[in-house]
mmCIF file of C-alpha atoms in Angstrom:
data_model
loop_
_atom_site.group_PDB
_atom_site.id
_atom_site.type_symbol
_atom_site.label_atom_id
_atom_site.label_comp_id
_atom_site.label_asym_id
_atom_site.label_seq_id
_atom_site.Cartn_x
_atom_site.Cartn_y
_atom_site.Cartn_z
ATOM 1 C CA MET A 1 -23.983 -57.610 4.729
ATOM 2 C CA ILE A 2 -22.452 -60.249 7.034
ATOM 3 C CA LYS A 3 -22.087 -57.627 9.778
ATOM 4 C CA PHE A 4 -25.763 -56.627 9.307
ATOM 5 C CA PHE A 5 -26.998 -60.210 9.748
ATOM 6 C CA LYS A 6 -24.700 -60.660 12.733
ATOM 7 C CA ASN A 7 -26.316 -57.639 14.406
ATOM 8 C CA ILE A 8 -29.893 -58.789 13.766
ATOM 9 C CA GLY A 9 -31.566 -58.856 17.148
ATOM 10 C CA PRO A 10 -35.016 -59.047 18.771
ATOM 11 C CA GLY A 11 -36.555 -56.948 15.990
ATOM 12 C CA SER A 12 -37.077 -60.099 13.913
ATOM 13 C CA LEU A 13 -38.979 -61.698 16.788
ATOM 14 C CA VAL A 14 -41.104 -58.566 17.210
ATOM 15 C CA ALA A 15 -41.948 -58.525 13.490
ATOM 16 C CA ALA A 16 -42.719 -62.240 13.623
ATOM 17 C CA ALA A 17 -44.922 -61.696 16.663
ATOM 18 C CA PHE A 18 -47.180 -59.088 15.090
ATOM 19 C CA ILE A 19 -47.473 -60.837 11.719
ATOM 20 C CA GLY A 20 -49.519 -63.714 13.049
ATOM 21 C CA PRO A 21 -52.675 -65.350 11.704
ATOM 22 C CA GLY A 22 -54.597 -62.476 13.297
ATOM 23 C CA THR A 23 -52.736 -59.930 11.204
ATOM 24 C CA VAL A 24 -53.207 -62.015 8.073
ATOM 25 C CA THR A 25 -56.941 -62.352 8.751
ATOM 26 C CA VAL A 26 -57.545 -58.691 9.640
ATOM 27 C CA CYS A 27 -55.468 -57.440 6.678
ATOM 28 C CA THR A 28 -57.309 -59.844 4.366
ATOM 29 C CA LEU A 29 -60.699 -58.564 5.536
ATOM 30 C CA ALA A 30 -59.492 -54.936 5.283
ATOM 31 C CA GLY A 31 -58.408 -55.492 1.676
ATOM 32 C CA VAL A 32 -61.526 -57.375 0.620
ATOM 33 C CA ASN A 33 -63.971 -54.952 2.258
ATOM 34 C CA PHE A 34 -62.231 -51.598 1.748
ATOM 35 C CA GLY A 35 -59.601 -52.093 -0.963
ATOM 36 C CA PHE A 36 -56.581 -49.803 -0.526
ATOM 37 C CA ALA A 37 -58.571 -47.282 1.579
ATOM 38 C CA LEU A 38 -57.135 -48.385 4.939
ATOM 39 C CA LEU A 39 -53.463 -48.597 3.954
ATOM 40 C CA TRP A 40 -52.944 -45.304 5.832
ATOM 41 C CA ALA A 41 -53.929 -47.119 9.047
ATOM 42 C CA MET A 42 -51.101 -49.598 8.469
ATOM 43 C CA VAL A 43 -48.624 -46.741 7.878
ATOM 44 C CA LEU A 44 -49.781 -45.134 11.136
ATOM 45 C CA SER A 45 -49.423 -48.502 12.874
ATOM 46 C CA ILE A 46 -45.871 -48.978 11.550
ATOM 47 C CA PHE A 47 -44.858 -45.498 12.744
ATOM 48 C CA ALA A 48 -46.404 -46.056 16.181
ATOM 49 C CA THR A 49 -44.738 -49.469 16.478
ATOM 50 C CA ILE A 50 -41.294 -48.049 15.664
ATOM 51 C CA VAL A 51 -41.667 -45.281 18.282
ATOM 52 C CA LEU A 52 -42.913 -47.576 21.071
ATOM 53 C CA GLN A 53 -40.660 -50.568 20.316
ATOM 54 C CA GLU A 54 -37.574 -48.336 20.256
ATOM 55 C CA MET A 55 -38.517 -47.178 23.750
ATOM 56 C CA ALA A 56 -38.967 -50.769 24.917
ATOM 57 C CA ALA A 57 -35.610 -51.873 23.491
ATOM 58 C CA ARG A 58 -33.819 -48.853 25.023
ATOM 59 C CA LEU A 59 -35.427 -49.597 28.385
ATOM 60 C CA GLY A 60 -34.243 -53.209 28.317
ATOM 61 C CA ILE A 61 -30.661 -52.381 27.285
ATOM 62 C CA VAL A 62 -30.107 -49.444 29.680
ATOM 63 C CA SER A 63 -31.832 -50.913 32.748
ATOM 64 C CA GLN A 64 -31.043 -54.588 31.994
ATOM 65 C CA LYS A 65 -34.560 -55.325 33.241
ATOM 66 C CA GLY A 66 -37.902 -56.203 31.673
ATOM 67 C CA LEU A 67 -40.837 -53.775 31.494
ATOM 68 C CA SER A 68 -43.048 -55.694 33.932
ATOM 69 C CA GLU A 69 -40.120 -56.038 36.367
ATOM 70 C CA ILE A 70 -39.560 -52.258 36.333
ATOM 71 C CA ILE A 71 -43.271 -51.514 36.821
ATOM 72 C CA ARG A 72 -43.279 -53.849 39.830
ATOM 73 C CA GLU A 73 -40.254 -52.084 41.310
ATOM 74 C CA GLU A 74 -41.171 -48.478 40.483
ATOM 75 C CA ILE A 75 -44.843 -48.355 41.555
ATOM 76 C CA LYS A 76 -44.590 -47.865 45.313
ATOM 77 C CA HIS A 77 -48.250 -47.765 46.395
ATOM 78 C CA PRO A 78 -49.263 -51.381 47.178
ATOM 79 C CA ILE A 79 -52.867 -51.067 45.937
ATOM 80 C CA VAL A 80 -51.893 -49.289 42.701
ATOM 81 C CA LYS A 81 -49.095 -51.817 42.185
ATOM 82 C CA GLY A 82 -51.491 -54.717 42.735
ATOM 83 C CA ILE A 83 -54.041 -53.335 40.268
ATOM 84 C CA ALA A 84 -51.332 -52.588 37.676
ATOM 85 C CA LEU A 85 -49.759 -56.046 37.893
ATOM 86 C CA LEU A 86 -53.163 -57.751 37.847
ATOM 87 C CA LEU A 87 -54.103 -55.774 34.750
ATOM 88 C CA ILE A 88 -50.822 -56.663 33.011
ATOM 89 C CA VAL A 89 -51.054 -60.360 33.883
ATOM 90 C CA SER A 90 -54.699 -60.445 32.775
ATOM 91 C CA ALA A 91 -54.010 -58.636 29.515
ATOM 92 C CA ILE A 92 -50.810 -60.437 28.538
ATOM 93 C CA VAL A 93 -50.646 -63.853 30.200
ATOM 94 C CA ILE A 94 -54.355 -64.742 30.103
ATOM 95 C CA GLY A 95 -54.792 -62.923 26.793
ATOM 96 C CA ASN A 96 -51.915 -64.813 25.176
ATOM 97 C CA ALA A 97 -53.340 -68.110 26.371
ATOM 98 C CA ALA A 98 -56.459 -67.232 24.366
ATOM 99 C CA TYR A 99 -54.336 -66.030 21.439
ATOM 100 C CA GLU A 100 -52.367 -69.261 21.269
ATOM 101 C CA ALA A 101 -55.324 -71.299 20.015
ATOM 102 C CA GLY A 102 -55.797 -68.731 17.247
ATOM 103 C CA ASN A 103 -52.080 -68.732 16.405
ATOM 104 C CA ILE A 104 -51.929 -72.494 16.090
ATOM 105 C CA SER A 105 -55.278 -72.795 14.282
ATOM 106 C CA GLY A 106 -54.309 -69.980 11.911
ATOM 107 C CA GLY A 107 -51.028 -71.677 11.037
ATOM 108 C CA ALA A 108 -52.880 -74.947 10.512
ATOM 109 C CA LEU A 109 -55.204 -73.208 8.021
ATOM 110 C CA GLY A 110 -52.118 -72.569 5.905
ATOM 111 C CA LEU A 111 -51.079 -76.192 5.491
ATOM 112 C CA GLU A 112 -54.699 -77.323 5.244
ATOM 113 C CA ALA A 113 -55.012 -75.187 2.106
ATOM 114 C CA ILE A 114 -52.471 -77.589 0.523
ATOM 115 C CA VAL A 115 -52.954 -80.982 2.190
ATOM 116 C CA GLY A 116 -56.548 -80.700 3.413
ATOM 117 C CA ASP A 117 -57.784 -81.629 6.898
ATOM 118 C CA VAL A 118 -55.674 -84.196 8.733
ATOM 119 C CA ILE A 119 -57.754 -85.468 11.625
ATOM 120 C CA TRP A 120 -56.889 -88.133 14.209
ATOM 121 C CA LYS A 121 -59.986 -89.676 15.809
ATOM 122 C CA ILE A 122 -59.710 -90.726 19.448
ATOM 123 C CA GLY A 123 -63.116 -91.971 20.512
ATOM 124 C CA GLN A 124 -65.477 -88.992 20.251
ATOM 125 C CA LEU A 125 -62.562 -86.557 20.037
ATOM 126 C CA ASN A 126 -61.187 -85.304 16.706
ATOM 127 C CA LEU A 127 -57.604 -84.042 16.954
ATOM 128 C CA ASN A 128 -56.178 -81.797 14.252
ATOM 129 C CA ILE A 129 -52.732 -83.252 13.437
ATOM 130 C CA ILE A 130 -51.414 -80.062 11.835
ATOM 131 C CA SER A 131 -52.262 -78.076 14.982
ATOM 132 C CA LEU A 132 -50.402 -80.704 16.974
ATOM 133 C CA ILE A 133 -47.341 -80.405 14.690
ATOM 134 C CA ILE A 134 -47.241 -76.606 15.088
ATOM 135 C CA GLY A 135 -47.562 -76.988 18.845
ATOM 136 C CA VAL A 136 -44.668 -79.478 18.909
ATOM 137 C CA ILE A 137 -42.458 -77.133 16.820
ATOM 138 C CA ALA A 138 -43.179 -74.249 19.233
ATOM 139 C CA PHE A 139 -42.594 -76.490 22.267
ATOM 140 C CA VAL A 140 -39.254 -77.840 21.015
ATOM 141 C CA LEU A 141 -37.825 -74.433 20.029
ATOM 142 C CA LEU A 142 -38.820 -72.921 23.378
ATOM 143 C CA TYR A 143 -37.623 -75.942 25.354
ATOM 144 C CA ILE A 144 -34.126 -75.686 23.842
ATOM 145 C CA GLY A 145 -33.944 -72.398 25.762
ATOM 146 C CA ASN A 146 -31.231 -70.869 23.578
ATOM 147 C CA TYR A 147 -31.803 -67.290 22.403
ATOM 148 C CA LYS A 148 -29.485 -67.627 19.381
ATOM 149 C CA VAL A 149 -31.350 -70.711 18.152
ATOM 150 C CA LEU A 150 -34.665 -68.867 18.507
ATOM 151 C CA GLU A 151 -33.278 -65.836 16.700
ATOM 152 C CA LYS A 152 -32.022 -67.865 13.720
ATOM 153 C CA ALA A 153 -35.317 -69.751 13.464
ATOM 154 C CA PHE A 154 -37.244 -66.477 13.432
ATOM 155 C CA VAL A 155 -35.031 -64.811 10.838
ATOM 156 C CA PHE A 156 -35.640 -67.793 8.527
ATOM 157 C CA LEU A 157 -39.408 -67.821 9.141
ATOM 158 C CA VAL A 158 -39.752 -64.038 8.719
ATOM 159 C CA ILE A 159 -37.857 -64.145 5.406
ATOM 160 C CA LEU A 160 -40.002 -67.083 4.237
ATOM 161 C CA MET A 161 -43.195 -65.284 5.247
ATOM 162 C CA SER A 162 -42.086 -61.988 3.665
ATOM 163 C CA VAL A 163 -41.220 -63.584 0.319
ATOM 164 C CA ALA A 164 -44.568 -65.436 0.254
ATOM 165 C CA PHE A 165 -46.785 -62.413 0.905
ATOM 166 C CA ILE A 166 -44.778 -59.838 -1.071
ATOM 167 C CA THR A 167 -44.742 -62.166 -4.092
ATOM 168 C CA THR A 168 -48.498 -62.651 -3.756
ATOM 169 C CA ALA A 169 -49.082 -58.874 -3.788
ATOM 170 C CA ILE A 170 -46.804 -58.310 -6.805
ATOM 171 C CA LEU A 171 -48.532 -61.043 -8.815
ATOM 172 C CA THR A 172 -51.905 -59.280 -8.430
ATOM 173 C CA LYS A 173 -50.449 -56.331 -10.435
ATOM 174 C CA PRO A 174 -51.928 -53.552 -8.271
ATOM 175 C CA ASN A 175 -52.322 -49.930 -9.418
ATOM 176 C CA ILE A 176 -49.406 -48.031 -7.821
ATOM 177 C CA LEU A 177 -51.229 -44.667 -7.844
ATOM 178 C CA ASP A 178 -54.208 -46.197 -5.991
ATOM 179 C CA ILE A 179 -51.826 -47.663 -3.421
ATOM 180 C CA LEU A 180 -50.158 -44.260 -2.852
ATOM 181 C CA LYS A 181 -53.590 -42.653 -2.499
ATOM 182 C CA GLY A 182 -54.568 -45.228 0.146
ATOM 183 C CA ILE A 183 -51.316 -44.556 2.014
ATOM 184 C CA VAL A 184 -51.406 -40.739 2.126
ATOM 185 C CA ILE A 185 -55.147 -39.954 2.280
ATOM 186 C CA PRO A 186 -56.763 -41.071 5.569
ATOM 187 C CA VAL A 187 -60.272 -42.383 4.923
ATOM 188 C CA ALA A 188 -62.330 -44.051 7.656
ATOM 189 C CA PRO A 189 -65.592 -45.569 6.363
ATOM 190 C CA GLU A 190 -68.292 -45.662 9.055
ATOM 191 C CA ASP A 191 -68.441 -49.443 8.963
ATOM 192 C CA GLY A 192 -64.623 -49.647 8.913
ATOM 193 C CA ILE A 193 -63.682 -48.120 12.276
ATOM 194 C CA LEU A 194 -63.427 -51.503 14.001
ATOM 195 C CA THR A 195 -61.200 -52.682 11.157
ATOM 196 C CA VAL A 196 -58.966 -49.614 11.674
ATOM 197 C CA ILE A 197 -58.743 -50.442 15.400
ATOM 198 C CA ALA A 198 -57.979 -54.073 14.577
ATOM 199 C CA LEU A 199 -55.241 -53.073 12.086
ATOM 200 C CA ILE A 200 -53.575 -50.881 14.708
ATOM 201 C CA GLY A 201 -54.082 -53.459 17.442
ATOM 202 C CA THR A 202 -52.647 -56.263 15.329
ATOM 203 C CA THR A 203 -49.470 -54.249 14.626
ATOM 204 C CA VAL A 204 -48.840 -52.250 17.803
ATOM 205 C CA VAL A 205 -49.095 -55.367 19.966
ATOM 206 C CA PRO A 206 -48.992 -54.682 23.733
ATOM 207 C CA TYR A 207 -47.151 -57.893 24.579
ATOM 208 C CA ASN A 208 -44.402 -56.987 22.089
ATOM 209 C CA LEU A 209 -43.382 -54.078 24.324
ATOM 210 C CA PHE A 210 -42.681 -56.530 27.155
ATOM 211 C CA LEU A 211 -41.083 -59.069 24.810
ATOM 212 C CA HIS A 212 -38.778 -56.502 23.182
ATOM 213 C CA ALA A 213 -37.489 -55.071 26.469
ATOM 214 C CA SER A 214 -36.721 -58.544 27.832
ATOM 215 C CA LEU A 215 -35.060 -59.830 24.647
ATOM 216 C CA ALA A 216 -33.055 -56.630 24.121
ATOM 217 C CA LYS A 217 -31.389 -57.029 27.525
ATOM 218 C CA THR A 218 -30.642 -60.657 26.625
ATOM 219 C CA LYS A 219 -29.068 -59.720 23.286
ATOM 220 C CA TRP A 220 -27.221 -56.507 24.258
ATOM 221 C CA LYS A 221 -25.470 -55.630 27.532
ATOM 222 C CA SER A 222 -23.924 -52.225 26.740
ATOM 223 C CA LYS A 223 -25.443 -48.766 26.201
ATOM 224 C CA GLU A 224 -23.100 -48.482 23.197
ATOM 225 C CA ASP A 225 -25.355 -51.025 21.461
ATOM 226 C CA LEU A 226 -28.328 -48.614 21.421
ATOM 227 C CA PRO A 227 -27.735 -47.432 17.788
ATOM 228 C CA ILE A 228 -27.612 -51.074 16.617
ATOM 229 C CA ALA A 229 -30.809 -51.830 18.530
ATOM 230 C CA LYS A 230 -32.536 -48.809 16.962
ATOM 231 C CA LYS A 231 -31.540 -49.899 13.443
ATOM 232 C CA ASP A 232 -32.660 -53.464 14.203
ATOM 233 C CA THR A 233 -36.073 -52.196 15.306
ATOM 234 C CA LEU A 234 -36.455 -49.874 12.316
ATOM 235 C CA VAL A 235 -35.596 -52.497 9.679
ATOM 236 C CA ALA A 236 -37.677 -55.289 11.240
ATOM 237 C CA VAL A 237 -40.816 -53.228 11.857
ATOM 238 C CA ILE A 238 -40.748 -51.630 8.389
ATOM 239 C CA LEU A 239 -40.346 -55.086 6.820
ATOM 240 C CA GLY A 240 -43.183 -56.451 8.950
ATOM 241 C CA GLY A 241 -45.412 -53.505 8.078
ATOM 242 C CA THR A 242 -44.633 -53.926 4.379
ATOM 243 C CA VAL A 243 -45.719 -57.566 4.597
ATOM 244 C CA SER A 244 -49.004 -56.545 6.262
ATOM 245 C CA MET A 245 -49.636 -53.954 3.536
ATOM 246 C CA CYS A 246 -48.916 -56.575 0.872
ATOM 247 C CA ILE A 247 -51.637 -58.790 2.355
ATOM 248 C CA ILE A 248 -54.132 -55.891 2.122
ATOM 249 C CA ILE A 249 -53.034 -55.213 -1.478
ATOM 250 C CA ALA A 250 -53.390 -58.880 -2.464
ATOM 251 C CA ALA A 251 -56.833 -59.129 -0.851
ATOM 252 C CA SER A 252 -57.949 -55.958 -2.667
ATOM 253 C CA ALA A 253 -57.660 -57.826 -5.960
ATOM 254 C CA ILE A 254 -60.625 -60.042 -5.095
ATOM 255 C CA GLN A 255 -64.082 -59.168 -6.306
ATOM 256 C CA LYS A 256 -66.440 -58.701 -3.327
ATOM 257 C CA GLN A 257 -67.344 -62.097 -1.893
ATOM 258 C CA THR A 258 -67.534 -63.943 1.406
ATOM 259 C CA ILE A 259 -64.005 -64.183 2.820
ATOM 260 C CA THR A 260 -63.443 -65.532 6.330
ATOM 261 C CA ASN A 261 -59.836 -66.714 6.172
ATOM 262 C CA THR A 262 -56.725 -66.874 4.026
ATOM 263 C CA ALA A 263 -57.735 -70.165 2.419
ATOM 264 C CA ASP A 264 -60.743 -68.287 0.981
ATOM 265 C CA LEU A 265 -58.346 -65.541 -0.130
ATOM 266 C CA ALA A 266 -56.282 -68.128 -2.024
ATOM 267 C CA LEU A 267 -59.396 -69.346 -3.850
ATOM 268 C CA GLY A 268 -60.364 -65.774 -4.695
ATOM 269 C CA LEU A 269 -56.940 -65.050 -6.201
ATOM 270 C CA GLU A 270 -56.669 -68.336 -8.087
ATOM 271 C CA PRO A 271 -58.349 -66.992 -11.267
ATOM 272 C CA LEU A 272 -55.640 -64.275 -11.405
ATOM 273 C CA PHE A 273 -52.573 -66.496 -11.294
ATOM 274 C CA GLY A 274 -53.675 -70.092 -10.918
ATOM 275 C CA SER A 275 -52.884 -72.530 -8.130
ATOM 276 C CA PHE A 276 -49.690 -70.624 -7.204
ATOM 277 C CA ALA A 277 -51.919 -68.412 -5.040
ATOM 278 C CA LYS A 278 -52.737 -71.310 -2.790
ATOM 279 C CA TYR A 279 -49.121 -72.290 -2.230
ATOM 280 C CA PHE A 280 -47.706 -68.813 -1.620
ATOM 281 C CA LEU A 281 -50.471 -67.913 0.827
ATOM 282 C CA ALA A 282 -50.353 -71.290 2.547
ATOM 283 C CA ILE A 283 -46.602 -70.988 3.189
ATOM 284 C CA GLY A 284 -46.991 -67.415 4.433
ATOM 285 C CA LEU A 285 -49.838 -68.259 6.801
ATOM 286 C CA PHE A 286 -48.070 -71.359 8.127
ATOM 287 C CA ALA A 287 -44.909 -69.321 8.885
ATOM 288 C CA ALA A 288 -47.040 -66.610 10.516
ATOM 289 C CA GLY A 289 -48.755 -69.200 12.702
ATOM 290 C CA VAL A 290 -45.535 -70.890 13.829
ATOM 291 C CA THR A 291 -43.781 -67.615 14.716
ATOM 292 C CA SER A 292 -46.711 -66.284 16.728
ATOM 293 C CA ALA A 293 -47.234 -69.660 18.389
ATOM 294 C CA ILE A 294 -43.717 -69.239 19.803
ATOM 295 C CA THR A 295 -43.673 -65.516 20.642
ATOM 296 C CA ALA A 296 -47.017 -65.391 22.479
ATOM 297 C CA PRO A 297 -46.024 -67.983 25.149
ATOM 298 C CA LEU A 298 -42.516 -66.467 25.330
ATOM 299 C CA ALA A 299 -43.896 -62.978 26.011
ATOM 300 C CA ALA A 300 -46.327 -64.346 28.596
ATOM 301 C CA ALA A 301 -43.480 -66.089 30.408
ATOM 302 C CA PHE A 302 -41.402 -62.874 30.491
ATOM 303 C CA VAL A 303 -44.381 -60.887 31.804
ATOM 304 C CA ALA A 304 -45.308 -63.444 34.459
ATOM 305 C CA SER A 305 -41.691 -63.683 35.623
ATOM 306 C CA GLY A 306 -41.343 -59.901 35.864
ATOM 307 C CA CYS A 307 -44.661 -59.412 37.681
ATOM 308 C CA LEU A 308 -44.085 -62.253 40.148
ATOM 309 C CA GLY A 309 -40.393 -61.571 40.768
ATOM 310 C CA TRP A 310 -39.138 -64.796 39.176
ATOM 311 C CA GLU A 311 -35.884 -65.179 37.278
ATOM 312 C CA ALA A 312 -36.598 -64.250 33.632
ATOM 313 C CA ASP A 313 -34.329 -66.938 32.195
ATOM 314 C CA LEU A 314 -35.184 -69.175 29.222
ATOM 315 C CA LYS A 315 -33.902 -72.194 31.169
ATOM 316 C CA SER A 316 -35.680 -71.379 34.469
ATOM 317 C CA LYS A 317 -38.262 -74.003 35.543
ATOM 318 C CA LYS A 318 -40.865 -71.391 36.545
ATOM 319 C CA PHE A 319 -40.319 -69.515 33.280
ATOM 320 C CA LYS A 320 -40.737 -72.757 31.308
ATOM 321 C CA SER A 321 -43.889 -73.699 33.226
ATOM 322 C CA VAL A 322 -45.700 -70.564 31.988
ATOM 323 C CA TRP A 323 -45.024 -71.039 28.283
ATOM 324 C CA MET A 324 -45.622 -74.793 28.547
ATOM 325 C CA ILE A 325 -49.131 -74.243 29.938
ATOM 326 C CA ILE A 326 -49.942 -71.731 27.195
ATOM 327 C CA VAL A 327 -48.636 -73.947 24.359
ATOM 328 C CA VAL A 328 -50.536 -76.985 25.670
ATOM 329 C CA LEU A 329 -53.770 -74.985 26.069
ATOM 330 C CA GLY A 330 -53.336 -73.613 22.554
ATOM 331 C CA VAL A 331 -52.891 -77.092 21.062
ATOM 332 C CA VAL A 332 -55.883 -78.500 22.955
ATOM 333 C CA PHE A 333 -58.260 -75.634 22.103
ATOM 334 C CA SER A 334 -57.216 -75.477 18.446
ATOM 335 C CA SER A 335 -57.379 -79.279 18.069
ATOM 336 C CA ILE A 336 -60.932 -79.610 19.366
ATOM 337 C CA GLY A 337 -62.161 -77.134 16.783
ATOM 338 C CA PHE A 338 -62.722 -73.700 18.313
ATOM 339 C CA LYS A 339 -63.746 -71.148 15.658
ATOM 340 C CA SER A 340 -60.253 -69.730 15.189
ATOM 341 C CA ILE A 341 -61.233 -66.833 12.926
ATOM 342 C CA GLU A 342 -63.730 -65.469 15.456
ATOM 343 C CA ILE A 343 -61.218 -65.874 18.298
ATOM 344 C CA ILE A 344 -58.567 -64.006 16.310
ATOM 345 C CA LYS A 345 -60.899 -61.135 15.345
ATOM 346 C CA PHE A 346 -62.106 -60.690 18.928
ATOM 347 C CA ALA A 347 -58.556 -60.808 20.306
ATOM 348 C CA GLN A 348 -57.304 -58.238 17.782
ATOM 349 C CA VAL A 349 -60.012 -55.700 18.664
ATOM 350 C CA ALA A 350 -59.426 -56.308 22.396
ATOM 351 C CA ASN A 351 -55.704 -55.765 21.828
ATOM 352 C CA GLY A 352 -56.400 -52.411 20.185
ATOM 353 C CA LEU A 353 -58.450 -51.316 23.192
ATOM 354 C CA LEU A 354 -55.858 -52.524 25.726
ATOM 355 C CA LEU A 355 -52.963 -50.793 24.003
ATOM 356 C CA PRO A 356 -53.422 -47.299 25.562
ATOM 357 C CA VAL A 357 -53.006 -48.737 29.050
ATOM 358 C CA ILE A 358 -49.769 -50.575 28.218
ATOM 359 C CA ALA A 359 -48.413 -47.636 26.177
ATOM 360 C CA GLY A 360 -49.167 -45.344 29.121
ATOM 361 C CA PHE A 361 -47.129 -47.591 31.434
ATOM 362 C CA LEU A 362 -44.203 -47.504 29.005
ATOM 363 C CA LEU A 363 -44.264 -43.703 28.607
ATOM 364 C CA TRP A 364 -44.293 -43.294 32.377
ATOM 365 C CA VAL A 365 -41.280 -45.553 32.863
ATOM 366 C CA MET A 366 -39.346 -43.952 29.984
ATOM 367 C CA ASN A 367 -39.360 -40.617 31.849
ATOM 368 C CA LYS A 368 -37.901 -41.938 35.100
ATOM 369 C CA SER A 369 -34.276 -40.853 35.420
ATOM 370 C CA THR A 370 -33.876 -43.275 38.343
ATOM 371 C CA VAL A 371 -34.302 -46.075 35.791
ATOM 372 C CA LEU A 372 -32.752 -44.670 32.610
ATOM 373 C CA GLY A 373 -30.438 -41.885 33.775
ATOM 374 C CA ALA A 374 -29.403 -39.773 30.761
ATOM 375 C CA TYR A 375 -31.324 -42.078 28.392
ATOM 376 C CA VAL A 376 -34.834 -40.907 29.334
ATOM 377 C CA ASN A 377 -37.161 -39.845 26.526
ATOM 378 C CA SER A 378 -36.404 -36.614 24.696
ATOM 379 C CA LYS A 379 -39.154 -33.999 24.328
ATOM 380 C CA LEU A 380 -39.767 -35.153 20.761
ATOM 381 C CA GLN A 381 -40.081 -38.794 21.826
ATOM 382 C CA ASN A 382 -42.561 -37.813 24.539
ATOM 383 C CA VAL A 383 -44.609 -35.734 22.088
ATOM 384 C CA LEU A 384 -44.709 -38.613 19.583
ATOM 385 C CA GLY A 385 -45.546 -41.069 22.363
ATOM 386 C CA LEU A 386 -48.393 -38.889 23.637
ATOM 387 C CA ILE A 387 -49.789 -38.416 20.119
ATOM 388 C CA ILE A 388 -49.791 -42.196 19.653
ATOM 389 C CA LEU A 389 -51.427 -42.624 23.066
ATOM 390 C CA VAL A 390 -54.173 -40.089 22.241
ATOM 391 C CA ILE A 391 -54.853 -41.744 18.879
ATOM 392 C CA THR A 392 -55.185 -45.203 20.452
ATOM 393 C CA ILE A 393 -57.506 -43.843 23.179
ATOM 394 C CA PHE A 394 -59.670 -42.124 20.555
ATOM 395 C CA LEU A 395 -59.867 -45.248 18.397
ATOM 396 C CA GLY A 396 -60.639 -47.368 21.462
ATOM 397 C CA LEU A 397 -63.556 -45.112 22.447
ATOM 398 C CA LYS A 398 -64.857 -45.070 18.871
ATOM 399 C CA GLY A 399 -64.670 -48.856 18.838
ATOM 400 C CA ILE A 400 -66.681 -49.177 22.044
ATOM 401 C CA LEU A 401 -69.310 -46.720 20.746
ATOM 402 C CA SER A 402 -69.494 -48.636 17.457
ATOM 403 C CA VAL A 403 -70.143 -51.885 19.316
ATOM 404 C CA PHE A 404 -72.936 -50.299 21.375
ATOM 405 C CA ASN A 405 -74.489 -48.824 18.223
ATOM 406 C CA VAL A 406 -74.486 -52.277 16.663
ATOM 407 C CA LEU A 407 -76.144 -53.704 19.749
#
């Protein structure tokens, strides 16, 4: 057991990154609106995440480079390279700046469910103190610039979050046979396709591919560490996926009503097992917000550094400047009262649509022997990767068509 914990690596950060307030919100809405019917989408998401994240970790360990750095080096045509890097920076760096407000606001919703609103009035401006606290926690942990400190903090937060949400699901006493049916029988209600896209997009997070490759090369320096990295990815992603499924299961226990966030979910579950609902869900959401408030700026900094040719070092001034800007923007936007739930929902759907592009980049790189030598993808890995890519493209197109039909 001691050896296992010693070998825990970036997988915990990846799990923490995809179980953010966005995941909690989307899974809550999936459970409330469709019961156990979309659990299969989470299983598909977990499988896809394991396949793609294993590739990202292997890339980082073997090449000792980040994904964006390799794309910059391997695409030779200047125009294609420019478009690719612009797309990546737009999707990850700018996207994560938008995400950060949702991460911080979502985490604040957790504590607000217990302590209520804590507002500091400065003239006409109302600052949310809890958002500010989450921002400070993220800033301090990132500023320390020590990977081992980050890793330990994330292991603690992921365990805290897992216990909170798994306990919540167990206390609702779900029907096991109904859960198994939702897992093995794919059902896609017509009005649920955007929720399916959001569930996949909130789990198979594009920026996690960049984050995992960069952190894997920081944690492990030898190709002999590949089996450990694979196990780390498998355990962390399955745990993260289980937590997401538990949120859907807990939300399914609520009788149909208006649910917009996890605080509403706590109120809906309160008749089942009293005020404990509020505390378990509040702790889980707070942990989810803090972890994502750290990983989003961290991933953006790795991507920006790789695309612009900077040193991807936690202590580098340029590296720090990227995550600092994103954390500060997140605190400001969340404090002045942006509608966090709407931001999160929009960002999750956008993430699901952007995924095919990023996954395509990864598959391309994983087949370059000049980068990976004997560790390029096997035929099976390529087949699985292509299947995942086709599924995400199909879901993306369905999502776009659904939006136009609504309009």
